[in-house]
Amino acid sequence: MAAITLDRIVKKYGDGFPAVNDVSLDIKDGEFVILVGPSGCGKSTLLRMIVGLEDITDGDLSIGGTRVNDKAPRDRNLAMVFQNYALYPHLSVFENIAFPLRLAKGKHSDDEVRRRVDEAADLLELRDHLERKPANLSGGQRQRVAMGRAIVRQADAFLFDEPLSNLDAKLRGQMRTEIARMQRRLGTTTVYVTHDQTEAMTLGDRVAVLRKGELQQVASPRELYEEPVNLFVAGFIGSPPMNFLPAQLEGTTLSLPFGAVEITPDVAERARGAEFLIAGLRPEHVEDSETLEGPRRDRGVTFDVDVDVTEWLGNELYAYVPFSPDERVAAKLAELDKELDGESMRHQMVVTLDARSRVRDGDRARLWFDPASLHLFDPSSGLSLTRDEDRAREIQVDSEAMRQQALERSRAHAEAVGQGAPA
Amino acid sequence: MSTGEKVLWWVAGLAIVVYALFPVVWILSLSLKSNAGLTENRFWPSEVTWSNYQLILTGDASDLFLPALRNSIGIALIATLIAVVLATLTAYAVSRLQFPGKKLLLTTALAVAIFPVISIVTPLFNIWRTIGLYDTWPGLIIPYLAVTLPLAIWTLSAFFREIPWDMEQAAQVDGATTWQAFTKVIVPLAVPGVFTTAIIAFFLAWNDFVFGISLTSTDASRPVPAALAFFTGASQFEEPTGATSAAAVVVTIPVVIIVLVFQRRIVAGLTNGAVKG
């Protein structure tokens, strides 16, 4: 196990285009870090530079305190799970998993190889498939074999390159939990690349959001969700994504397409001078005022809207509310949508309502939200005007403490089982 | 498929088989005829005789045929082996690496492959005589390599391109050196390609006549196709048709065996299950 430090990493291809630009990231020992972003943001390139399959144009990469820029992949002692699994089709599952051990010639006796492969197979429930060839396995089983090959070697760190993107939705959910369980149990430093924000939020101790090769924000999932630094991060994290609405500020009164709200003076101070603003409102922070009771209702504001379409999912209800922004905002929103791999054709606000809500297609509904949950962004820089640094720090300290606790628990558990803590 | 279509396929298939096998059966039939039977104007021999085979394997013609058989087998196998090893390495480099002159190398290889063989025989004859390669095994192996290598490189690099890059990178991350990744992952996956290439290379060497007849003069290196031209009848007025046919049948047997053996190896879809399903 080891910490991985990226210091001002740059990757330029032949045409001088920086695929990864000036990325600095400290990955602590035993930490689960996610690299996330839309396609083409450089996350896979970054991972491949860590493992050594891509040359680093500029900057320093160290693993466990040693600079490894010029080391070959095999000398970095990292294990990687590829997007397409990259199993060896001519070898049985057993030999696939044993492959890294067999390569270290003379280091492991046959008995030891068998013992360690069996251990990995037990962990991944592959015992019954050891003699089969990869061609005869299902997608999920192949995925597990690829993971077995990674864990059998006791590498310093695990690297995952979109490992679940080839699985169907149900299996993806199961394997996601499996990966989280395995990482917690082994306590191995892990870097995981994905474009799926659900995977990012659920798996990561910390999530690094990348955009066009540049790091936007590295933070715990909670901080990303609650205190995003800019429009891009706010729009990327959350599902359904945050609604961006045009807003205009007069004094401390913010006018939105659906009405006006009062904001705190210090936010108004920061936003002063901007011709127009972009307000961010998460779908789940809006409620149907009919389904709300007493004190909570009084804290927020209500507004009447025309609901276009509704989708009832059993546990909640999505309602779509169309609006028309003015041209400057529309252009900015379209640009942002494109960056986030979106293809929305119309301007609409999505709200997630309680499943008990009686709002249906074409209704005029009275919705509710708490102005405190509103985010405000400066459209020219994209920066958040509502980010609370003190709160962000609190969340950071809190998440780190929780991570340490989880690690302690896994070590204690490992000792109790008598395997000894993973070295 | 409807019955009519099936019948059509069968008829077409049968026509092709008959067309392809007719000369083979004709040679087989000739080899089983006695000298008198050759002039009978019948397709099948009226009386089956093994005398032609006795003649070439143990009789008078065996002095000519057996050494030629030995030469043919030895030279073709060695040429095949060298061609496959060299072509595997070259094709790997061609399909995986970017290096200056790659295009030129491939174009040259192709140009050599389509170069008319007959036009280089005379200069080769002169050079070989000067440097002492005339009438030796290497004297035939080298020109065979020149003919087989380009084809082998083209066939094999097509196979290598089919193998996902990720396999090799996975091996490198798993701790393999480039050489280990090549020998333990890439080559096993390219086995069907290697065998296909081996068959092609072997055929080219085995069937060659032009080099065989021009660059040899004695038993020391003369291959079978050339030796067949030196068969003589019992008298100068007699054609050695029977013996030649028998020899032709004998030299066909190894080819058939090799194809049958290697055919099992040439299974498509060996890379199934390597990557996403």
Coordinates of N, CA, C and O in Angstrom, one line a residue, chain A residues 23 36 52 57 76 96-97 108 123-124 169 263 290 311 333:
Chain A
V23 N -2.4 19.0 -13.3 CA -3.3 18.3 -12.3 C -2.4 17.9 -11.1 O -1.4 17.3 -11.2
V36 N -13.6 11.6 -12.1 CA -14.8 11.6 -12.8 C -14.9 12.8 -13.7 O -14.3 13.9 -13.5
G52 N 1.4 3.9 -15.9 CA 2.6 3.9 -16.7 C 2.4 3.5 -18.2 O 3.4 3.3 -18.9
T57 N 4.1 14.1 -19.8 CA 4.8 15.1 -20.5 C 5.6 16.0 -19.5 O 6.7 16.4 -19.7
R76 N 6.1 -0.6 -11.2 CA 5.3 0.3 -10.3 C 4.5 -0.4 -9.3 O 3.9 0.2 -8.4
N96 N -5.5 -17.2 -15.4 CA -5.6 -15.7 -15.5 C -5.3 -15.0 -14.2 O -4.6 -14.0 -14.2
I97 N -5.9 -15.5 -13.1 CA -5.6 -14.9 -11.8 C -4.2 -15.1 -11.4 O -3.6 -14.2 -10.8
H108 N 7.2 -17.3 -6.0 CA 6.1 -18.0 -5.4 C 6.2 -19.5 -5.7 O 6.3 -19.9 -6.9
L123 N -12.9 -14.8 -2.3 CA -13.3 -13.4 -2.0 C -14.3 -13.0 -3.1 O -15.3 -12.3 -2.8
L124 N -14.1 -13.5 -4.3 CA -14.9 -13.0 -5.5 C -15.9 -14.1 -5.9 O -16.6 -14.0 -6.9
A169 N -27.5 -2.6 -16.0 CA -27.7 -1.8 -14.8 C -27.8 -2.5 -13.5 O -27.2 -2.1 -12.5
I263 N -32.3 36.9 -0.6 CA -31.0 36.2 -0.3 C -30.3 36.9 0.8 O -30.6 38.1 1.1
E290 N -48.4 21.1 -1.2 CA -49.6 20.3 -0.6 C -49.1 19.2 0.3 O -49.8 18.9 1.2
E311 N -43.5 12.3 -14.3 CA -43.2 10.9 -14.3 C -43.3 10.3 -12.9 O -42.5 10.8 -12.0
L333 N -26.2 28.4 -20.9 CA -26.7 27.2 -20.4 C -26.5 26.1 -21.5 O -26.2 24.9 -21.2

